[in-house]
Coordinates of C-alpha atoms and ligand atoms in Angstrom, one line a residue:
X17 CA -4.2 -25.9 0.2
X18 CA -3.2 -22.9 2.2
X19 CA -4.8 -19.8 2.4
X20 CA -2.8 -16.6 1.0
X21 CA -3.0 -13.6 2.7
X22 CA -2.0 -9.9 2.2
X23 CA -1.5 -8.1 5.1
X24 CA 2.1 -7.0 4.7
X25 CA 4.5 -6.1 2.2
X26 CA 6.5 -9.1 2.9
X27 CA 3.6 -11.5 2.6
X28 CA 4.9 -11.9 -1.1
X29 CA 8.5 -13.4 -1.9
X30 CA 10.1 -11.5 -4.1
X31 CA 9.4 -13.4 -7.2
X32 CA 5.7 -13.6 -6.2
X33 CA 6.0 -9.6 -6.5
X34 CA 7.2 -10.0 -10.3
X35 CA 4.3 -12.1 -10.6
X36 CA 1.8 -9.7 -9.4
X37 CA 3.0 -6.6 -11.1
X38 CA 3.0 -8.6 -14.4
X39 CA -0.2 -9.7 -14.0
X40 CA -1.2 -5.9 -13.0
X41 CA 0.3 -4.6 -16.6
X42 CA -1.7 -7.5 -18.2
X43 CA -5.0 -6.2 -16.3
X44 CA -3.9 -2.6 -17.4
X45 CA -3.8 -3.7 -20.8
X46 CA -7.1 -5.9 -20.6
X47 CA -9.1 -4.7 -18.1
X48 CA -11.9 -7.4 -18.5
X49 CA -10.6 -10.5 -19.7
X50 CA -9.7 -11.9 -16.3
X51 CA -12.7 -13.3 -14.4
X52 CA -11.6 -14.7 -11.0
X53 CA -14.7 -13.6 -9.3
X54 CA -17.1 -15.0 -11.8
X55 CA -20.4 -16.2 -10.5
X56 CA -20.6 -13.4 -9.4
X57 CA -18.8 -13.9 -6.2
X58 CA -19.1 -11.3 -3.5
X59 CA -15.9 -9.6 -1.8
X60 CA -16.3 -7.6 1.7
X61 CA -14.7 -4.4 1.8
X62 CA -14.4 -3.1 5.2
X63 CA -13.8 0.5 6.4
X64 CA -12.6 1.4 9.8
X65 CA -11.4 4.5 8.3
X66 CA -12.3 6.9 5.6
X67 CA -10.9 6.4 1.9
X68 CA -11.8 7.7 -1.7
X69 CA -9.2 5.5 -3.9
X70 CA -9.2 2.6 -1.6
X71 CA -13.1 2.1 -1.8
X72 CA -13.4 2.9 -5.6
X73 CA -10.4 1.1 -6.5
X74 CA -11.5 -2.2 -4.9
X75 CA -15.3 -1.8 -6.0
X76 CA -14.4 -1.0 -9.5
X77 CA -11.8 -3.9 -9.6
X78 CA -14.2 -6.6 -7.9
X79 CA -16.7 -5.9 -11.0
X80 CA -14.0 -5.9 -13.1
X81 CA -13.2 -9.6 -12.2
X82 CA -17.0 -10.3 -12.5
X83 CA -17.7 -9.7 -8.7
X84 CA -19.8 -7.9 -6.3
X85 CA -18.4 -5.7 -3.6
X86 CA -20.3 -5.4 -0.3
X87 CA -18.6 -2.1 1.3
X88 CA -19.5 -1.8 4.8
X89 CA -18.5 2.0 6.4
X90 CA -17.1 2.6 9.4
X91 CA -19.5 1.6 12.3
X92 CA -22.0 -0.2 10.2
X93 CA -21.0 -3.8 11.4
X94 CA -21.0 -5.5 14.6
X95 CA -17.3 -5.7 14.2
X96 CA -15.6 -3.8 16.7
X97 CA -18.5 -3.2 18.6
X98 CA -20.8 -6.3 19.3
X99 CA -18.5 -9.1 17.9
X100 CA -14.7 -10.4 17.6
X101 CA -12.5 -10.5 15.0
X102 CA -12.5 -14.0 14.7
X103 CA -16.6 -14.7 15.1
X104 CA -16.7 -12.2 12.4
X105 CA -14.2 -14.0 10.0
X106 CA -16.0 -17.4 10.9
X107 CA -19.3 -15.7 9.5
X108 CA -17.8 -13.9 6.6
X109 CA -15.7 -16.8 5.4
X110 CA -18.8 -18.9 4.6
X111 CA -20.4 -15.3 2.6
X112 CA -17.7 -14.0 0.6
X113 CA -15.0 -14.7 -1.6
X114 CA -12.5 -12.0 -0.2
X115 CA -12.2 -10.0 3.0
X116 CA -10.6 -6.7 2.4
X117 CA -10.4 -4.4 5.4
X118 CA -9.1 -0.9 6.4
X119 CA -8.4 -0.6 10.2
X120 CA -6.2 0.6 12.9
X121 CA -4.4 -2.3 14.3
X122 CA -2.5 -5.0 12.5
X123 CA -2.9 -7.3 15.2
X124 CA -6.7 -7.3 13.9
X125 CA -5.8 -8.2 10.3
X126 CA -3.9 -10.8 11.8
X127 CA -6.7 -12.4 13.9
X128 CA -9.2 -12.0 10.6
X129 CA -6.6 -13.6 8.5
X130 CA -6.1 -16.5 11.2
X131 CA -9.5 -17.4 11.5
X132 CA -10.5 -16.9 7.7
X133 CA -10.3 -19.5 5.2
X134 CA -10.8 -16.8 2.3
X135 CA -8.0 -14.8 1.8
X136 CA -7.7 -11.3 4.0
X137 CA -6.4 -8.1 2.1
X138 CA -5.1 -5.2 4.1
X139 CA -6.3 -2.1 2.4
X140 CA -4.3 0.4 5.1
X141 CA -3.2 -0.3 8.7
X142 CA -1.9 1.9 11.2
X143 CA 1.2 -0.1 10.2
X144 CA 1.7 -0.7 6.6
X145 CA -0.4 0.3 3.1
X146 CA 0.7 -2.5 1.3
X147 CA -1.8 -2.1 -1.6
X148 CA -0.3 1.3 -2.2
X149 CA 2.9 -0.2 -2.7
X150 CA 1.9 -2.1 -5.4
X151 CA 0.2 0.8 -7.6
X152 CA 3.7 2.8 -6.5
X153 CA 5.8 0.0 -8.0
X154 CA 3.9 -0.3 -11.0
X155 CA 3.8 3.0 -11.3
X156 CA 7.9 3.2 -11.3
X157 CA 8.6 0.4 -13.5
X158 CA 6.6 2.0 -16.0
X159 CA 8.5 4.9 -16.1
X160 CA 11.9 3.7 -15.6
X161 CA 11.7 0.4 -16.6
X162 CA 12.8 -1.7 -13.9
X163 CA 12.9 -1.6 -10.2
X164 CA 15.9 -3.7 -9.0
X165 CA 18.9 -1.4 -8.3
X166 CA 17.1 1.6 -8.3
X167 CA 17.1 4.1 -5.3
X168 CA 13.8 5.3 -3.8
X169 CA 14.0 8.1 -1.3
X170 CA 10.8 8.6 1.0
X171 CA 10.9 11.7 3.3
X172 CA 8.9 12.8 5.7
X173 CA 6.6 11.0 8.8
X174 CA 9.3 8.0 8.6
X175 CA 7.2 6.2 11.4
X176 CA 4.0 6.1 9.4
X177 CA 2.5 3.0 7.6
X178 CA 3.7 4.7 4.4
X179 CA 7.1 4.8 5.2
X180 CA 7.2 1.2 6.5
X181 CA 5.7 -0.2 3.4
X182 CA 8.1 2.0 1.0
X183 CA 10.9 0.3 3.1
X184 CA 9.7 -3.2 2.9
X185 CA 8.4 -3.2 -0.6
X186 CA 11.0 -1.2 -2.0
X187 CA 14.0 -3.9 -0.8
X188 CA 11.1 -6.7 -1.8
X189 CA 11.7 -5.3 -5.2
X190 CA 15.4 -4.9 -4.8
X191 CA 15.5 -1.7 -5.0
X192 CA 18.2 0.6 -2.4
X193 CA 15.7 2.4 0.0
X194 CA 16.5 5.6 1.9
X195 CA 14.4 6.4 4.7
X196 CA 14.4 10.1 6.1
X197 CA 12.8 12.0 8.8
X198 CA 13.3 13.4 12.4
X199 CA 14.8 12.0 15.2
X200 CA 11.6 10.0 16.8
X201 CA 9.9 9.6 13.6
X202 CA 12.1 6.9 12.0
X203 CA 11.3 3.4 11.3
X204 CA 11.2 1.3 14.5
X205 CA 14.1 -1.4 15.0
X206 CA 11.6 -4.1 14.2
X207 CA 10.6 -2.7 10.9
X208 CA 14.3 -2.2 9.9
X209 CA 15.3 -5.4 10.7
X210 CA 12.7 -7.3 8.8
X211 CA 13.8 -4.9 5.5
X212 CA 17.3 -6.1 6.4
X213 CA 16.6 -9.5 6.4
X214 CA 14.6 -9.5 2.8
X215 CA 17.2 -7.3 1.4
X216 CA 19.8 -9.8 2.3
X217 CA 18.3 -11.8 -0.2
X218 CA 17.2 -8.9 -2.9
X219 CA 20.7 -7.2 -2.7
X220 CA 19.0 -4.2 -1.8
X221 CA 20.6 -1.5 0.4
X222 CA 19.0 0.8 3.2
X223 CA 19.5 4.0 4.5
X224 CA 17.9 5.8 7.7
X225 CA 18.8 9.5 8.1
X226 CA 17.7 12.5 9.5
X227 CA 18.9 14.2 6.0
X228 CA 16.4 14.9 3.2
X229 CA 19.4 15.9 1.2
X230 CA 21.4 12.8 1.8
X231 CA 18.1 10.5 1.1
X232 CA 17.2 12.6 -2.2
X233 CA 20.9 12.6 -3.8
X234 CA 20.6 10.7 -7.0
X235 CA 17.6 8.9 -6.1
X236 CA 15.4 7.5 -8.8
X237 CA 12.2 8.0 -7.0
X238 CA 11.1 10.4 -4.5
X239 CA 8.1 10.0 -2.3
X240 CA 6.4 11.2 0.5
X241 CA 3.1 11.1 2.3
X242 CA 0.9 13.2 4.5
X243 CA 2.4 14.5 8.0
X244 CA -0.9 13.8 9.4
X245 CA -2.2 10.9 8.9
X246 CA -6.0 9.3 10.2
X247 CA -6.5 9.1 13.7
X248 CA -3.3 11.7 14.0
X249 CA -5.7 15.2 13.4
X250 CA -5.5 16.4 17.3
X251 CA -1.5 16.4 16.5
X252 CA -1.5 18.8 13.3
X253 CA 0.0 22.2 14.3
X254 CA 2.8 20.2 15.9
X255 CA 3.3 17.8 13.1
X256 CA 3.3 20.7 10.3
X257 CA 6.2 22.2 12.5
X258 CA 7.8 19.0 12.9
X259 CA 8.1 17.8 9.5
X260 CA 9.1 21.2 8.0
X261 CA 12.3 20.4 6.8
X262 CA 11.1 17.5 4.6
X263 CA 9.1 18.8 2.4
X264 CA 9.2 17.9 -1.4
X265 CA 9.9 20.7 -3.4
X266 CA 11.9 22.0 -6.6
X267 CA 15.1 22.7 -4.7
X268 CA 15.0 19.3 -2.8
X269 CA 14.3 17.7 -6.5
X270 CA 17.2 19.5 -7.5
X271 CA 19.3 16.8 -5.6
X272 CA 17.4 13.7 -7.4
X273 CA 18.7 11.5 -10.5
X274 CA 17.8 13.5 -13.6
X275 CA 14.5 12.0 -15.1
X276 CA 13.7 11.0 -11.3
X277 CA 9.6 10.4 -10.5
X278 CA 7.9 11.7 -7.5
X279 CA 5.1 9.5 -6.0
X280 CA 2.3 10.3 -3.4
X281 CA -0.4 8.1 -2.2
X282 CA -3.0 10.7 -1.6
X283 CA -4.5 12.6 -0.4
X284 CA -2.2 15.0 -0.2
X285 CA -2.1 18.2 2.2
X286 CA -0.5 21.0 -1.0
X287 CA 1.9 23.3 0.2
X288 CA 3.0 20.7 3.5
X289 CA 4.8 17.9 2.5
X290 CA 4.9 18.4 -1.2
X291 CA 4.5 21.9 -3.1
X292 CA 1.9 21.8 -5.7
X293 CA 4.7 22.7 -8.3
X294 CA 6.1 19.4 -7.9
X295 CA 2.8 17.6 -7.3
X296 CA 1.4 18.9 -10.7
X297 CA 5.0 19.2 -12.2
X298 CA 6.6 16.8 -14.8
X299 CA 8.3 14.7 -12.6
X300 CA 5.0 13.9 -10.6
X301 CA 3.5 10.4 -11.5
X302 CA 1.0 10.5 -8.9
X303 CA -2.2 10.3 -11.1
X304 CA -0.9 7.1 -12.8
X305 CA -0.1 5.8 -9.2
X306 CA -3.9 6.7 -8.2
X307 CA -4.9 4.8 -11.3
X308 CA -2.5 2.0 -10.7
X309 CA -4.3 1.0 -7.3
X310 CA -7.2 -0.6 -9.7
X311 CA -5.0 -2.7 -12.1
X312 CA -2.8 -3.7 -8.9
X313 CA -5.2 -4.8 -6.7
X314 CA -7.5 -6.5 -9.1
X315 CA -3.8 -8.4 -9.8
X316 CA -3.2 -9.2 -5.7
X317 CA -7.0 -10.5 -5.8
X318 CA -6.6 -12.6 -8.5
X319 CA -3.2 -14.1 -7.7
X320 CA -4.2 -14.8 -4.1
X321 CA -7.5 -16.4 -5.0
X322 CA -5.5 -18.9 -7.5
X323 CA -2.8 -19.4 -5.0
X324 CA -5.5 -20.4 -2.0
X325 CA -7.1 -22.7 -4.7
X326 CA -10.2 -20.6 -4.9
X327 CA -10.1 -19.5 -8.7
X328 CA -8.9 -21.2 -11.7
X329 CA -5.4 -20.1 -13.0
X330 CA -7.3 -20.2 -16.4
X331 CA -9.6 -17.4 -15.1
X332 CA -6.6 -15.3 -13.5
X333 CA -3.7 -15.3 -16.4
Ligands
LIG20 N1 -4.2 6.5 -1.1 C1 -5.4 6.0 -0.1 O1 -5.3 4.7 0.1 O2 -6.6 6.6 -0.5 P1 -7.8 6.5 0.3 O3 -7.3 7.0 1.8 O4 -8.6 7.6 -0.6 O5 -8.2 5.3 -0.1
LIG21 N1 -0.3 7.7 6.3 C1 -1.6 8.1 5.6 C2 -2.2 7.0 4.2 C3 -3.4 7.4 3.6 C4 -3.6 6.8 2.5 C5 -3.0 7.7 6.7 O1 -2.6 6.5 7.3 O2 -3.8 8.4 6.8

């Protein structure tokens, strides 16, 4: 049986994405029923960057599934200093049932997966944040009832991991995705081409624009992310100026559809990419989105274990 990994949003086929979201809903309703890590088996949760939500949701989720997390903070393992990624994978696959890794380069995750017979999950890289998008799509589906044919607008730093993941996961779910940011901070040709290829299969439409109003006009979902991602702290002042026109505020939300919902993966710089008025307002589903990290990640962990022949269907349905 081939090991399944979750390194980018496109690692799930459109029908598989629906399976995982359905499982996430089931797990939200019945938190302790599915025991895909019973034993307890262990799961490595490795951080090369800091985290609040990802750390707590994976640790809690692994425990809910009957397992035990082993959390590794930045700089604590030999990985990245004294030992190659391939050799780390060869060791970990003999110790743990899952490898969950937050790191910088996507290539590192690909190398880990290449040498691991246990599923590897991307817990955020410079290029993607696919676990976040599972939680986001679950939250949107809860609010709007469906994803296919809905319009999602993402604004701000449109060249970062969240922009890429909104584009890829959105079209994978059959949503029309509009991405808005300043010239030079838009998704790369490679990401747009990958999104277009998937969109042709799901019927989704893609718009890349520098106009925040064009992106948000009639949108069902408005999403943003920090303008200063981890590792970009030295560019903070320049970035706050650069993205200033893309703030999600009450004025911009007037262009969205009635009943539109607002997403932000958090942490937020209140008053920069989003105002507190919107973040704390009635259209915000940001706290549900944060909660859903737990449910969605439990679902993808159980799903990958079953698909990889490492858990029974019975423990993950
Ligand atoms: N949204 C998110 O991944 O949050 P953390 O960086 O706190 O894990
Ligand atoms: N784009 C942000 C997301 C944080 C969850 C970052 O990479 O820091």
